[in-house]
Coordinates of C-alpha atoms in Angstrom, one line a residue:
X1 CA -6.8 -30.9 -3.8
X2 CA -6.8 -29.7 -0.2
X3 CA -6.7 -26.4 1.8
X4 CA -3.2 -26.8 2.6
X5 CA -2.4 -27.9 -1.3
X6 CA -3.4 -23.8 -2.2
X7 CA -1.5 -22.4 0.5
X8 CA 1.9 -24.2 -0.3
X9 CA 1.2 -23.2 -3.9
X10 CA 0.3 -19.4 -3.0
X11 CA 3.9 -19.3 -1.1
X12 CA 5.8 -21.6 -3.9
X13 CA 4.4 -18.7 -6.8
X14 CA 5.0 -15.8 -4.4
X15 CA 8.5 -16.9 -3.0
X16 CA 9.7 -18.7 -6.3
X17 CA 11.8 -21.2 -4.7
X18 CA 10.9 -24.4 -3.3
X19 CA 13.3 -24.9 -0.7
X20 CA 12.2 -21.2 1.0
X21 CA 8.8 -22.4 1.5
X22 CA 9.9 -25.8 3.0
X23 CA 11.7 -23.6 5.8
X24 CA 9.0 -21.2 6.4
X25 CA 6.9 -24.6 6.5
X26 CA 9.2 -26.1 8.7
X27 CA 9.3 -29.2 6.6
X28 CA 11.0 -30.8 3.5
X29 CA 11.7 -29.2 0.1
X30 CA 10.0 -32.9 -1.1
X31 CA 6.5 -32.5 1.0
X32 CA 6.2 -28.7 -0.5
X33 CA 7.0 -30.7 -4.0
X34 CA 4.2 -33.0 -3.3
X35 CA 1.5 -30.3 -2.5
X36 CA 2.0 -28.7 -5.9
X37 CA 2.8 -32.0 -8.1
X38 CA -1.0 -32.9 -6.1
X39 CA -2.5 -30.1 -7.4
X40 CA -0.9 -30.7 -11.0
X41 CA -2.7 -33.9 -11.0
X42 CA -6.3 -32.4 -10.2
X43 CA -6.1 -29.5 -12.8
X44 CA -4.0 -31.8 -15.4
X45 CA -1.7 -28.7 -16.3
X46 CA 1.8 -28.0 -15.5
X47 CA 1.4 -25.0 -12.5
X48 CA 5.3 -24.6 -12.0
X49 CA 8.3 -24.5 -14.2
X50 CA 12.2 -25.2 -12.9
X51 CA 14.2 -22.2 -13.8
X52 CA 18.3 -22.2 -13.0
X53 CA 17.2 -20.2 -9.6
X54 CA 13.8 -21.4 -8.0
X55 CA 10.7 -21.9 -10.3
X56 CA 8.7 -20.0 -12.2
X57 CA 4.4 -20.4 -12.3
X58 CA 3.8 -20.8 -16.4
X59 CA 0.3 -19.3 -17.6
X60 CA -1.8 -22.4 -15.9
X61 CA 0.1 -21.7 -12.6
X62 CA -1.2 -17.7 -12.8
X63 CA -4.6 -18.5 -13.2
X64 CA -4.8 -20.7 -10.6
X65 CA -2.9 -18.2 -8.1
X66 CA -5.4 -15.3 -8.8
X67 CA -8.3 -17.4 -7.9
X68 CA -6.4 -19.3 -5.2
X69 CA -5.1 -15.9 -3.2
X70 CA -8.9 -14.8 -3.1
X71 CA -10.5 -17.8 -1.8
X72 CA -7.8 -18.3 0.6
X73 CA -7.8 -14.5 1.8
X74 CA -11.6 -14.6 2.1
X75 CA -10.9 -18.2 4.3
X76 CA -8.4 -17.4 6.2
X77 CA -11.0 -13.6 7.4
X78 CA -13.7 -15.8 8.1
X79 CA -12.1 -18.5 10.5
X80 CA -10.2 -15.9 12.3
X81 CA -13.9 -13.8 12.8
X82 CA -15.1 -17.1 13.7
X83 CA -12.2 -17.6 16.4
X84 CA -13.1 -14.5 18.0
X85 CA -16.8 -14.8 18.2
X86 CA -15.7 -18.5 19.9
X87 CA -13.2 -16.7 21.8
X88 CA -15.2 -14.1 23.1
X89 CA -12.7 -11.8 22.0
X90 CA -13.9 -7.8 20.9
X91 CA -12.3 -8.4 17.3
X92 CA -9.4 -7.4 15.5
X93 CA -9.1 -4.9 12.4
X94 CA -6.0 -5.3 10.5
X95 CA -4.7 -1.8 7.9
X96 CA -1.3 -2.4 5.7
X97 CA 0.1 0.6 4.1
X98 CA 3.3 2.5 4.1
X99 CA 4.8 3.3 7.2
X100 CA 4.8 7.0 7.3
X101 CA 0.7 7.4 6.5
X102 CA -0.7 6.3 9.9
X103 CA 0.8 9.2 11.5
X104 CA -0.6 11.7 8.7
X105 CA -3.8 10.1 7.7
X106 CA -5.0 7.9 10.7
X107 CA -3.9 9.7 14.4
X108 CA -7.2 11.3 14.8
X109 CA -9.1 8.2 13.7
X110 CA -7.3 5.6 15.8
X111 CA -8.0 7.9 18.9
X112 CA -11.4 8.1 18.7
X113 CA -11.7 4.2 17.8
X114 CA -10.2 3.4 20.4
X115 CA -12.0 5.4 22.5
X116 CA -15.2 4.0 21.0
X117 CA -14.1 -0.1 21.3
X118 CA -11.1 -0.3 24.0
X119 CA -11.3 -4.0 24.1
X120 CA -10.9 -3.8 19.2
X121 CA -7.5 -4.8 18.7
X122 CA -5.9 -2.4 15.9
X123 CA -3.2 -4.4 13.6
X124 CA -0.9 -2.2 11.1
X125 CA 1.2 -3.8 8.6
X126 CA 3.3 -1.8 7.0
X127 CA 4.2 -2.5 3.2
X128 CA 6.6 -0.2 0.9
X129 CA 4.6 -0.4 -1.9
X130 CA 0.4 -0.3 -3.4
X131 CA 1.4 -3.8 -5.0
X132 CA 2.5 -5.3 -1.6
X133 CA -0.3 -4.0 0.0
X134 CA -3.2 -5.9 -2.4
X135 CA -0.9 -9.3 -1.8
X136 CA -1.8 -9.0 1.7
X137 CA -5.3 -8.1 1.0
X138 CA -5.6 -11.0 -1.1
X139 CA -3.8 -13.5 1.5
X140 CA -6.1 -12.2 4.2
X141 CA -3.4 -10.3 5.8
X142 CA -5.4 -7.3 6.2
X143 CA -9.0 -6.4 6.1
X144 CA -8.3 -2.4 5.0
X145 CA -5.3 -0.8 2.9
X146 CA -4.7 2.7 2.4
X147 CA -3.0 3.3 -0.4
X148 CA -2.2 5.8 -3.4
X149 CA -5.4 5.3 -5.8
X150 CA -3.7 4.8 -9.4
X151 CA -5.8 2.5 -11.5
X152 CA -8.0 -0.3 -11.3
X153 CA -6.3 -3.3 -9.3
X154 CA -7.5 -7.0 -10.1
X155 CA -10.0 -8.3 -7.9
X156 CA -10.1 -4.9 -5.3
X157 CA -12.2 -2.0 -4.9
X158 CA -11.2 0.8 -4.2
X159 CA -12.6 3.8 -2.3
X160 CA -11.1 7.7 -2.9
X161 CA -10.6 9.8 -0.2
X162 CA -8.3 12.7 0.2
X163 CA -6.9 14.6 -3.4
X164 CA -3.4 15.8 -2.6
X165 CA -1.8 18.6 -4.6
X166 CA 2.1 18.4 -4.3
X167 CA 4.8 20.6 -3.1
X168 CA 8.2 21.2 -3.4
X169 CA 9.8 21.2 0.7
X170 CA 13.0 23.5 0.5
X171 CA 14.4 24.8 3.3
X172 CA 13.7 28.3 4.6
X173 CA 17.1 29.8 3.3
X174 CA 16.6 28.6 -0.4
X175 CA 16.0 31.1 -3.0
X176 CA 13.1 28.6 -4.4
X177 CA 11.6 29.2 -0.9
X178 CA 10.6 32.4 -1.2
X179 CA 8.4 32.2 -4.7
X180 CA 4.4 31.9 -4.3
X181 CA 4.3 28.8 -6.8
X182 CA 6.8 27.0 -9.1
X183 CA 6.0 25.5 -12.7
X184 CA 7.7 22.1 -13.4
X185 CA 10.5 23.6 -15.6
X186 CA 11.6 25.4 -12.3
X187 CA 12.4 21.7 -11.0
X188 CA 15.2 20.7 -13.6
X189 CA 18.2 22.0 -11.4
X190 CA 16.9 20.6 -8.0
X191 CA 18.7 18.2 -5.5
X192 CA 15.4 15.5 -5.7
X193 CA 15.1 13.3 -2.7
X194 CA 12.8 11.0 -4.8
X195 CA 10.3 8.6 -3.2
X196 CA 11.1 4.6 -3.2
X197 CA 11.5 2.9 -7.0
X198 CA 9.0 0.7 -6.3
X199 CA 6.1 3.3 -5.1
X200 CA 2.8 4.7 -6.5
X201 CA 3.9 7.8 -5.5
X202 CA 6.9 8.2 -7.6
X203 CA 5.7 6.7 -10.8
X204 CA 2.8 9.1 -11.0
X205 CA 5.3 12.1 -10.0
X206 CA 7.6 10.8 -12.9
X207 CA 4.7 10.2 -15.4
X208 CA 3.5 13.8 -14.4
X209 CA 6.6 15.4 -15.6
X210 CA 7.1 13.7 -18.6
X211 CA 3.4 14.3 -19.3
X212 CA 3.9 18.2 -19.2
X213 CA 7.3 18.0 -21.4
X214 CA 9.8 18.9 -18.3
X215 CA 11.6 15.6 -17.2
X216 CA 11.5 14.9 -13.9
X217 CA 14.6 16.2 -11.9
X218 CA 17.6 13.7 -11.2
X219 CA 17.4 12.3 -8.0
X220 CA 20.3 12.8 -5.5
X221 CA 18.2 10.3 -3.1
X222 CA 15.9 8.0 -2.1
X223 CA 13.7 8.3 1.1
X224 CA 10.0 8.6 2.6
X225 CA 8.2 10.8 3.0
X226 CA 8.7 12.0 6.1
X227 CA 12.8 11.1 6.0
X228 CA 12.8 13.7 2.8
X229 CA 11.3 16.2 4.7
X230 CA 14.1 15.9 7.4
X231 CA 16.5 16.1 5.0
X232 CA 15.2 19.5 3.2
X233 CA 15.3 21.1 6.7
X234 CA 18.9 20.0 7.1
X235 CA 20.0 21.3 3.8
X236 CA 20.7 18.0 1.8
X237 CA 18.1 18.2 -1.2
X238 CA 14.9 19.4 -2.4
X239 CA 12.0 17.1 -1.6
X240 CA 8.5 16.9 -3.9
X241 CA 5.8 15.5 -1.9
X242 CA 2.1 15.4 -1.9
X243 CA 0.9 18.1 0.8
X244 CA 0.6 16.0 3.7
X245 CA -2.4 16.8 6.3
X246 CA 0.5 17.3 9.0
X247 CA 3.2 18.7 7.3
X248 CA 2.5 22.5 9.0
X249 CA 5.5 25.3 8.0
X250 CA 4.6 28.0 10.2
X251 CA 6.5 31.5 10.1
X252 CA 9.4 30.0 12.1
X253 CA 9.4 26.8 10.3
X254 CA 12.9 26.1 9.1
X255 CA 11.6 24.8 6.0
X256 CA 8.9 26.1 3.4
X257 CA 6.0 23.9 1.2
X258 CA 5.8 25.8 -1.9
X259 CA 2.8 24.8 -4.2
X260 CA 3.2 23.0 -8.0
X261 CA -0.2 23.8 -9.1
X262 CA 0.7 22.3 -12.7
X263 CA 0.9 18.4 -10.8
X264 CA -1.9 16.4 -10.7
X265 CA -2.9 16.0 -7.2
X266 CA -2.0 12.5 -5.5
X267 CA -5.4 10.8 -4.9
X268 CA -5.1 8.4 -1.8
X269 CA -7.9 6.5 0.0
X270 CA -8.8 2.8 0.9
X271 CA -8.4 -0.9 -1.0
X272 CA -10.4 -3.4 0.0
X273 CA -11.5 -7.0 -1.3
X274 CA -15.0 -6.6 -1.0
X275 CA -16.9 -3.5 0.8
X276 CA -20.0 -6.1 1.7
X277 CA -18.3 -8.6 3.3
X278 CA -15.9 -6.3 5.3
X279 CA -16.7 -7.1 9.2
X280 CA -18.6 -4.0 10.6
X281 CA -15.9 -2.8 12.9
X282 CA -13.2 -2.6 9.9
X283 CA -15.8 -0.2 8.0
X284 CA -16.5 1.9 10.9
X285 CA -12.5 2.3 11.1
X286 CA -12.5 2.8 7.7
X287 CA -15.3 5.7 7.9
X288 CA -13.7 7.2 10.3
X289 CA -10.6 7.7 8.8
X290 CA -12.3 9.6 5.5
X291 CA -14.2 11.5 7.8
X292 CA -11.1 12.7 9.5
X293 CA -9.5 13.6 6.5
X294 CA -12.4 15.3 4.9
X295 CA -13.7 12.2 3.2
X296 CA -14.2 12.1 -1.1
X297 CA -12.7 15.1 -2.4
X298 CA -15.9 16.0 -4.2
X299 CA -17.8 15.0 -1.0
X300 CA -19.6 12.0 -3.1
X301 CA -17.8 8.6 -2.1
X302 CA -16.6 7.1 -5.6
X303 CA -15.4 3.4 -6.0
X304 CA -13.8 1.3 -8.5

């Protein structure tokens, strides 16, 4: 089996039709066919299964994905490192995560980084979701993600920074806006912009309720962060976030954070492959970042 063999099979499993890859190959649907019917032959297993709409990995086919997107994500770091130290070039650090964090979590960071290596190129990928964040991790996509810590990912460790209790954003003429704290069962009535289906966020907000007997509100919504913000201040719903390092109400704020001690706070912090093998300038990044945002929450550094 070759190099090239794993890749097409990484982008056959992940895209689950045959003909997809062969355009984002720029070649046949036959030569993408051959690549995986090659690597059939080595391992003496069927990897793939024909399914009325694309194909389907079977078991065989999921095994050798999992160690295939390591390997290959471990690779593809090491040659581009290598092409830079040929190059001459300063380096590159790569972050995925969602696309309203860098401006909450990383601002501060990315300035003084900068400052530190002007000639360090800073990559951001942005990805909707914690699970599409670890694919690019694992394809080499990215050296650092920062995503919400949940539980123990396959393959990735993962680094706690920043605990984040949540709060209900209503805006400043709201009779909710005006009470010190709120208990989940004041929450059943609410307009609730809800966060993506597919997030961290939103599962553990949903599990949360149901854990403490309330139900979690109906949504009227769907939107980020920082788009349900917008939308409490213009009147439109009632948004439940974690409380976000730069989401300030002052006095004159149209809109008010009111604290729901009874949540569990939101942990959030950084996913890596391997902290040992991360290039030096990715965990300086990465250090500065936690420092920024006051680092562990128990001021320890805990990983899993």
């Amino acid at each position: 089996m070759t190099l090239d063999d794993l890749r097409v099979f990484i982008a056959v499993y992940e895209a689950g039709n045959l003909s997809a890859v062969a355009r984002a190959h720029s070649c046949t649907q036959s030569a993408v066919s051959q690549h995986v019917k090659r690597l059939e032959r080595e391992t003496g297993v069927a990897l793939i299964e024909r399914r009325p709409r694309g194909v389907a990995a079977t078991p065989a086919g999921r095994i050798l994905y999992e160690a295939a997107l390591g390997g290959i994500g471990a690779l593809d770091v090491a040659l581009r490192r290598l092409g830079e130290l040929r190059d001459g070039h300063g380096g590159t650090v790569s972050v995925t995560t969602g696309g309203v964090t860098v401006r909450h979590f990383m601002a501060g960071a990315i300035s003084a980084f900068r400052h530190r290596y002007p000639h360090v190129g800073l990559e951001f990928r942005s990805a909707q979701s914690t699970r599409r964040c670890v694919e690019l991790l694992h394809g080499g996509g990215a050296d650092l993600a920062w995503v919400t810590l949940d539980r123990p990912l396959p393959q990735i460790r993962q680094r706690p920074v920043v605990d984040l209790p949540w709060v209900l954003v209503v805006h400043a003429d709201d009779p909710l806006a005006a009470r010190d704290s709120l208990e989940p069962a004041d929450l059943a009535a609410i307009r609730y912009i809800a966060h993506p289906e597919n997030s961290a966020s939103r599962r553990r907000l949903e599990e949360d309720f149901i854990r403490l007997g309330a139900g979690p509100p109906t949504p009227a919504g769907v939107a980020d962060w920082d788009t349900a913000v917008l939308l409490a201040e213009l009147g439109i719903g009632h948004a439940i976030l974690p409380a976000l390092p730069r989401l300030v109400t002052p006095p004159d704020s149209p809109i008010r954070a009111v604290p729901i001690p009874a949540l569990t706070p939101l942990t959030v912090g950084w996913a890596v492959r391997q902290w040992n093998v991360l290039s030096p300038l990715a965990t300086e990044f990465a250090e500065l970042v936690a420092a920024d945002n006051g680092s562990c929450r128990d001021g320890g550094e805990g990983e899993t």
